[in-house]
Amino acid sequence: MRYNALQILRQGLTGHKGWKPAWRKAEPKPEYDIIIVGGGGHGLATAYYLANKFDQKRIAVVEKGWIGGGNVGRNTTIIRSNYMLHENEGFYEFSLKLWEGQEQDFNYNSMVSQRGVINLYHSDSQRDAFVRRGNAMALNGADPVLLDQAGLRKICPFLNFDNTRFPIQGGLLQPRGGTVRHDAVAWGYARGADQKGVDIIENCEVTGFIIEQGVCKGVETSRGTIKARKVGVAVAGSSSKVMALAGMRLPMESHVLQAFVSEGLKPVLPGVITYGAGHFYVSQSDKGGLVFGGDIDGYNSYAQRGNLPVVEDVCEGGVSIMPMIGKARVLRMWGGIMDMSMDGSPIIDKTHIDGLYFNGGWCYGGFKATPASGYCFAQLITTNTPHDTAKHYRMDRFTRGYMIDEKGQGAQPNMH
Amino acid sequence: MIINHPLLGPRDASEFVYLGDAKLMNRPNPKSETALQDFHDYMYLRDNPAGEHKELWFHEQGDRSWLIVTRNTISHEITHVELARPSA
Amino acid sequence: MSMVNKDKPLNFTFDGKAYQGFDGDTLASALLRNKVKVVGRSFKYHRPRGIMAAGTEEPNALVEIHGAGVCEPNRRATTIKLFEGLTAKSQNRTPSLAFDIYAFTDFLSPFLSAGFYYKTFMWPKAFWEKIYEPAIRRAAGLGKLIEQPDPDNYDKGFLHCDVLVIGGGPAGLLAALNAGRSGKRVILANDDFILGGRLLSDPIEIDNLTALQWVEKSVAELRSMDNVRILERTSVYGAFDHGIFGALETKTDQIGAPGARMVLWKIFAQHSILAAGATERPIAFANNDRPGIMLASAIRTYQNRFDVKCSDKTALLFNNNNALSTISDVQIDTRMGLHVTDTKGRKGLRSIQLSDGREIQTDCLAMSGGWNPNVHLTCHQRSRPVWNEAKACFVPNTDTLPDGMQVIGAANGEFTMPVVFDSVRRASEALGVNTDDHPNTQAAPYEVSAFWHVKGKKRAWVDFQNDVTAKDITLAHQEGFSSVEHVKRYTTLGMATDQGRTSNVTGLAILAEATQQSIAETGTTMFRPPYTPVPIGAFAGPHKEQHFKPTRLTPSHKYAAEIGATFVETGYWKRAQWLVRGDEKGWRDSVDREVITTRGSVGICDVSTLGKIDIQGRDAGAFLNKVYVNSFKLLKPGKCRYGLMLREDGIAKDDGTSARFSETHYVMTTTTANAVSVYRHLEFARQCLFPDMDVHLISTTEQWAQYSVAGPNARKLLEKIIDPEHDISNEAFPYMACGKVTVCGGTRARLFRLSFSGELAYEIAVPTRYGDALIRKLMEAGDEFNACIYGTEALGVMRIEKGHAAGNELNGTTTASHLGLGGFVSKKKDCIGKVLSQREGLVTEDSVRLVGFVAVNPTDKITNGAHFINDGAERTAVNDQGHMSSVAWSPELGHYIGLGFLKGGQNRKGEELWAVDFVRDNHIKVRVVSPHFVDPDGERLRV
């Protein structure tokens, strides 16, 4: 069933009796060509592109809980491609282009809202670093705009320009950046994949991999054995746990990142604003809540909750640059588990086990990567060769010395 | 969180700086023939368990000792704290 | 006997109209007292709404309060303590509460079912950002935020206790009494502004006293105990790890009041007792959201506590015996098969339709669908409540509570007074405290028969604020959104400002019915902090504006400020950036003059911000050999050496000089930016990697004021300051010498012959308390040489002229070889980072190398952050050759110079290529040159 205004009109007049499930509640079959482990944003996007762009058939997504229950359901919804290193910028720009056509592509309104992303700078050297970054963006076809203070004032008159510890000098704006209704991304991909026959199997936890002579032949699950020619794993937050089932150790640590939403407010923020001298970024949802966050708590954690020092740090940053938001109230705070890789960049790669593919280590850049991650993973699984924009996301880059370290923090996951 | 410092008693975790897996204390032998691989594994492949984790914390806002803290990464419960260098 | 003081009238306004209430009123009770029916509009359908509850769970009566030029949006009228002059306004209506143009959405409701927006607004594509979304945003949102700084002050505090009692109702009061009488350090936190909880609303005899008398007596006893602290109007909003609780105390509701408006407490509690009570549930039936339809318990609260009668004719819809104490004229007992099928009255209830066909004229319907324990704080550490079929509610899971927590009273599902007190006794005994003085009371056991929802075609509200109806939930299920979390996210159930306090369980029950599962099987949603919303300003506290982070001032700060310094933020430090002299117009004039003066005569720069680490012990030299790539063990006492430090992953971490004062004593300097992290790294190496070495470290960054004195006249100047017994001639104190001296007649000092500028230069350090005096002495002595202070800009210019790497180059991704410092790495010894620096990707021929750049056309201005593209190559990422990392105008050379990282740069001297800067629209052809622009052979610094 296509979704459109006419359909809503028709259903509205007939008591909404005709709406069908957005995706079937599939039962596991004994065998598939391809199994994607993980029904989050990346897993569902992978299945969607496998079926829609790479003409693959007999695909299943297995999810231990309900789809979209991981980080795609608990993030701050930002999309952008304003990276400094080409290894990242090319990939995220590809992702942004996919976002731009996403709703029409999968016929679901995920509310891709390109209202701009601004990173504030507070010193000449920070400005110069942003120029370097902006030029990297431009070389990849993205849209950097350097704002001076006057230019920034026009867009964000409410910022604290005059009485703040780290004066705001300007910002690097990406007009095409913005936000997306995060849950809808999972549902849209699920629905689109389902319509192409992908089985989405919820409440089905992978408990092991079937590996014979170095070849992956399927998975053991809480709902029985499922065989497959290829298995792709996209389980952000649980990567180390799941890959340990295949005997692998990964170059990553799991950390908790907290996020916050305020009570609903009338429109007040133009887009996404990121503080350059503190840990704070914020946007406003269509419903009106200020959605904001900061830094990870900084210790390994699998608990989807954090602690007060970071809550205070984030709010201090917010009030420092945007003193009006002192009056907004935190409605809900939550934590998501980030697989923080050793250089702050992800992995999309084959493993040493034939037929087993891995996608993870997204740190807290995972949401904006969703479409490209799915697309590139689908291509890798289908063709065994990486997508051009994801070819640097190799598992062995640490052995070979090709780290992709945007922040220059080295093998210190909690600093990325 | 509260870390029960072996010398100073219970301290708020915000006084500390976190490093990670306590195996970072076991620096490989640089003269070994497999040094490059050993150092890679030491640096990049750390323990990341969902459960009990031995990890290093630095008491930066305190006595500047490095502590080995045994903490559960699911419940955050801390069961043991000791000095990384007993006579630090 | 009510809790309002009718002798103290208070004036307030609502939507511009003046009213009067009394001391002890909430805004809600005062509005009801004045017969104000409609107080708000709902989120989606903009339906007129009245007050439904009497506590923090209120979903409808959200208002703005105004004052000091700003407003506070989304305040629950039920929790605002009335004060003289309160100005309240309704919100989320255009233009007025009585007439809201967005109310048309109510008539379109057949088309605006759950999640309708996911299915439309996709065509044409460009319309989303331009048309649809702005319209949706304008209609959505609740109150408004004024674009003015929050005028209020917020304080923070820490408290420690043996027992934290959360909730000041009957259970909490008794628990606090028991613990207090036994000498425990007790904190009793109560979110209301009066203690007593439901006892203020539901009179019951305790120990032959009236409820209020018992409350009064208990509170008086608690106040008399030194070991008990009562936090009034304090909401415990979160339970965090290891017994740390967050609590917010509201001092006043008046915006801009002097002193702290609120205090954010962090409470460290050995034990906690949750006595947060319970929240009454509405029942979902057609048009159950009309003004005048209220929770039965709220009606009793307004009647008993506030002496406000909501109506002369109240109908009561209920499924439990607790509701029977509500004074009512018509009783509709669902247990007898009766219920309400519809209601009338858009701006205030007029009549209700009963299932037996009767239509009853009334303006007030009390509803009670049973009680939900306020289990929220038990869930903050991932404990999930369990369904109790007999009580038809979720109760805390006692097996998985946060450490040290017990739950008592209604929060634990005990809804009958004697049983409530029994639960207090059990909890008190578990803490080993005396429970001898146990109150006597009697009440009939709580009996409830689950009743959630009256089926029908019309809309029956579940989540009142977000306009989620029973049909939305069944539709979500029909569309496959059947897991609780999916329903919540698809319909927005429980996502309003009350976080589902009045809606989650009802919604769950309707979902269970749709999925034909039990409620227990259907699950529950997680409750997350905060229990009640907390202002962002309160979390920030006093750490705002200039106090966001600490400020560190250099020893010469005062002097520099006196003579016209402009300061720059360097981490927490403020450093002089340049100093304006005479009629210099722009910063460039000053910086050029500072460079010229330094290179021509002498300049002085405060370098106290550099990290200084004292390293002592028999193995100090061996230790430095481990942390630096080059050797320090054989450095002679009285000498300094440049040192480069790697991280274990082979990337340059920091650089600086270390001086050896004796066999067992070195002093290391680090960059300003890395002072803290280098010290941490060194302690890690000392304690964790090389514990057998005899070496000790201490940071002395703040103990020494250190000045660089640079330029051809540096020695002459210093000879006037340093006491004459110290020979600092080139022969006695050559380049890279260090030693202890005295200055100004006996003040101890350290002297280092180091140069960052490339000139003859020294760094002289005195104890910090002499820093101000020394800078003044130096400038006085330098007068004859026309000495100047130079700031960080001139410092930067001179280091770029010399090709020294700084923060822009030591950016955490570059190796010794990238920096052109590969030759420093000792081949003879191991050091941290050496092994991994040999990895293939870090040593390839085409890896980047730091080189110098000049514009081919000398008048062109090259810019920092430009990327390099070969002449003729397409300007795309694949052709990127590197980037410009530092740029300066060289007064000595008379043109711009740059440092940058270029692929294979070591072999490309003389090559011409493009420095492209799209961001500044400045593409310049540049030539690759040596990074050593001035005095490349280093002759000046050795004279």
mmCIF file of N, CA and C in Angstrom, chain C residues 680-724:
data_model
loop_
_atom_site.group_PDB
_atom_site.id
_atom_site.type_symbol
_atom_site.label_atom_id
_atom_site.label_comp_id
_atom_site.label_asym_id
_atom_site.label_seq_id
_atom_site.Cartn_x
_atom_site.Cartn_y
_atom_site.Cartn_z
ATOM 1 N N ARG C 680 49.451 13.147 33.567
ATOM 2 C CA ARG C 680 48.693 11.900 33.770
ATOM 3 C C ARG C 680 49.404 10.724 33.101
ATOM 4 N N HIS C 681 49.859 10.977 31.904
ATOM 5 C CA HIS C 681 50.573 9.965 31.119
ATOM 6 C C HIS C 681 51.852 9.532 31.851
ATOM 7 N N LEU C 682 52.568 10.500 32.402
ATOM 8 C CA LEU C 682 53.803 10.184 33.117
ATOM 9 C C LEU C 682 53.509 9.374 34.377
ATOM 10 N N GLU C 683 52.450 9.749 35.082
ATOM 11 C CA GLU C 683 52.098 8.976 36.277
ATOM 12 C C GLU C 683 51.678 7.562 35.895
ATOM 13 N N PHE C 684 51.016 7.450 34.743
ATOM 14 C CA PHE C 684 50.636 6.110 34.269
ATOM 15 C C PHE C 684 51.896 5.286 33.998
ATOM 16 N N ALA C 685 52.833 5.903 33.305
ATOM 17 C CA ALA C 685 54.078 5.200 33.003
ATOM 18 C C ALA C 685 54.792 4.806 34.301
ATOM 19 N N ARG C 686 54.818 5.732 35.233
ATOM 20 C CA ARG C 686 55.536 5.483 36.489
ATOM 21 C C ARG C 686 54.861 4.391 37.320
ATOM 22 N N GLN C 687 53.540 4.526 37.506
ATOM 23 C CA GLN C 687 52.855 3.605 38.427
ATOM 24 C C GLN C 687 52.476 2.285 37.780
ATOM 25 N N CYS C 688 52.106 2.349 36.491
ATOM 26 C CA CYS C 688 51.527 1.163 35.869
ATOM 27 C C CYS C 688 52.508 0.420 34.962
ATOM 28 N N LEU C 689 53.394 1.139 34.282
ATOM 29 C CA LEU C 689 54.268 0.465 33.325
ATOM 30 C C LEU C 689 55.644 0.144 33.909
ATOM 31 N N PHE C 690 56.175 1.095 34.669
ATOM 32 C CA PHE C 690 57.548 0.919 35.172
ATOM 33 C C PHE C 690 57.584 1.081 36.689
ATOM 34 N N PRO C 691 56.812 0.249 37.385
ATOM 35 C CA PRO C 691 56.674 0.442 38.835
ATOM 36 C C PRO C 691 57.976 0.198 39.599
ATOM 37 N N ASP C 692 58.934 -0.431 38.955
ATOM 38 C CA ASP C 692 60.167 -0.721 39.683
ATOM 39 C C ASP C 692 61.174 0.423 39.642
ATOM 40 N N MET C 693 60.885 1.406 38.837
ATOM 41 C CA MET C 693 61.838 2.518 38.757
ATOM 42 C C MET C 693 61.734 3.405 39.992
ATOM 43 N N ASP C 694 62.867 3.905 40.409
ATOM 44 C CA ASP C 694 62.881 4.850 41.527
ATOM 45 C C ASP C 694 62.750 6.252 40.937
ATOM 46 N N VAL C 695 61.533 6.710 40.869
ATOM 47 C CA VAL C 695 61.286 8.030 40.267
ATOM 48 C C VAL C 695 60.019 8.609 40.855
ATOM 49 N N HIS C 696 60.030 9.910 41.076
ATOM 50 C CA HIS C 696 58.853 10.592 41.624
ATOM 51 C C HIS C 696 58.563 11.828 40.804
ATOM 52 N N LEU C 697 57.263 12.131 40.709
ATOM 53 C CA LEU C 697 56.838 13.232 39.845
ATOM 54 C C LEU C 697 55.978 14.201 40.633
ATOM 55 N N ILE C 698 56.114 15.448 40.318
ATOM 56 C CA ILE C 698 55.124 16.391 40.828
ATOM 57 C C ILE C 698 55.005 17.546 39.844
ATOM 58 N N SER C 699 53.760 17.976 39.664
ATOM 59 C CA SER C 699 53.540 19.101 38.757
ATOM 60 C C SER C 699 53.867 20.397 39.490
ATOM 61 N N THR C 700 54.707 21.220 38.874
ATOM 62 C CA THR C 700 55.038 22.510 39.493
ATOM 63 C C THR C 700 54.628 23.666 38.584
ATOM 64 N N THR C 701 53.690 23.396 37.690
ATOM 65 C CA THR C 701 53.266 24.425 36.731
ATOM 66 C C THR C 701 52.903 25.719 37.441
ATOM 67 N N GLU C 702 52.179 25.608 38.527
ATOM 68 C CA GLU C 702 51.684 26.815 39.178
ATOM 69 C C GLU C 702 52.656 27.380 40.199
ATOM 70 N N GLN C 703 53.782 26.666 40.413
ATOM 71 C CA GLN C 703 54.720 27.135 41.430
ATOM 72 C C GLN C 703 55.751 28.107 40.871
ATOM 73 N N TRP C 704 55.916 28.097 39.558
ATOM 74 C CA TRP C 704 56.957 28.932 38.954
ATOM 75 C C TRP C 704 56.359 29.905 37.946
ATOM 76 N N ALA C 705 56.763 31.176 38.083
ATOM 77 C CA ALA C 705 56.482 32.155 37.029
ATOM 78 C C ALA C 705 57.675 32.111 36.087
ATOM 79 N N GLN C 706 57.414 31.943 34.807
ATOM 80 C CA GLN C 706 58.533 31.757 33.874
ATOM 81 C C GLN C 706 58.392 32.695 32.689
ATOM 82 N N TYR C 707 59.475 33.417 32.398
ATOM 83 C CA TYR C 707 59.452 34.373 31.296
ATOM 84 C C TYR C 707 60.521 34.032 30.296
ATOM 85 N N SER C 708 60.152 34.124 29.043
ATOM 86 C CA SER C 708 61.137 34.022 27.986
ATOM 87 C C SER C 708 61.680 35.425 27.725
ATOM 88 N N VAL C 709 62.993 35.529 27.711
ATOM 89 C CA VAL C 709 63.624 36.808 27.377
ATOM 90 C C VAL C 709 64.424 36.549 26.120
ATOM 91 N N ALA C 710 64.007 37.146 25.002
ATOM 92 C CA ALA C 710 64.560 36.754 23.714
ATOM 93 C C ALA C 710 65.003 37.975 22.921
ATOM 94 N N GLY C 711 66.076 37.782 22.173
ATOM 95 C CA GLY C 711 66.549 38.853 21.297
ATOM 96 C C GLY C 711 68.023 39.104 21.531
ATOM 97 N N PRO C 712 68.648 39.817 20.598
ATOM 98 C CA PRO C 712 70.089 40.056 20.695
ATOM 99 C C PRO C 712 70.493 40.693 22.016
ATOM 100 N N ASN C 713 69.621 41.464 22.647
ATOM 101 C CA ASN C 713 69.975 42.120 23.908
ATOM 102 C C ASN C 713 69.503 41.346 25.145
ATOM 103 N N ALA C 714 69.107 40.132 24.938
ATOM 104 C CA ALA C 714 68.553 39.363 26.053
ATOM 105 C C ALA C 714 69.564 39.210 27.186
ATOM 106 N N ARG C 715 70.803 38.892 26.808
ATOM 107 C CA ARG C 715 71.792 38.676 27.858
ATOM 108 C C ARG C 715 72.065 39.969 28.625
ATOM 109 N N LYS C 716 72.194 41.052 27.857
ATOM 110 C CA LYS C 716 72.482 42.333 28.506
ATOM 111 C C LYS C 716 71.383 42.696 29.493
ATOM 112 N N LEU C 717 70.187 42.428 29.080
ATOM 113 C CA LEU C 717 69.069 42.740 29.983
ATOM 114 C C LEU C 717 69.135 41.874 31.239
ATOM 115 N N LEU C 718 69.349 40.587 31.022
ATOM 116 C CA LEU C 718 69.319 39.685 32.174
ATOM 117 C C LEU C 718 70.487 39.943 33.134
ATOM 118 N N GLU C 719 71.590 40.381 32.578
ATOM 119 C CA GLU C 719 72.728 40.668 33.450
ATOM 120 C C GLU C 719 72.405 41.771 34.459
ATOM 121 N N LYS C 720 71.410 42.586 34.118
ATOM 122 C CA LYS C 720 71.006 43.635 35.053
ATOM 123 C C LYS C 720 70.107 43.096 36.165
ATOM 124 N N ILE C 721 69.570 41.916 35.947
ATOM 125 C CA ILE C 721 68.586 41.350 36.880
ATOM 126 C C ILE C 721 69.218 40.241 37.719
ATOM 127 N N ILE C 722 69.982 39.412 37.022
ATOM 128 C CA ILE C 722 70.588 38.262 37.699
ATOM 129 C C ILE C 722 71.766 38.743 38.535
ATOM 130 N N ASP C 723 71.836 38.247 39.753
ATOM 131 C CA ASP C 723 72.879 38.712 40.664
ATOM 132 C C ASP C 723 74.259 38.426 40.074
ATOM 133 N N PRO C 724 75.214 39.340 40.278
ATOM 134 C CA PRO C 724 76.473 39.322 39.522
ATOM 135 C C PRO C 724 77.332 38.072 39.751
#
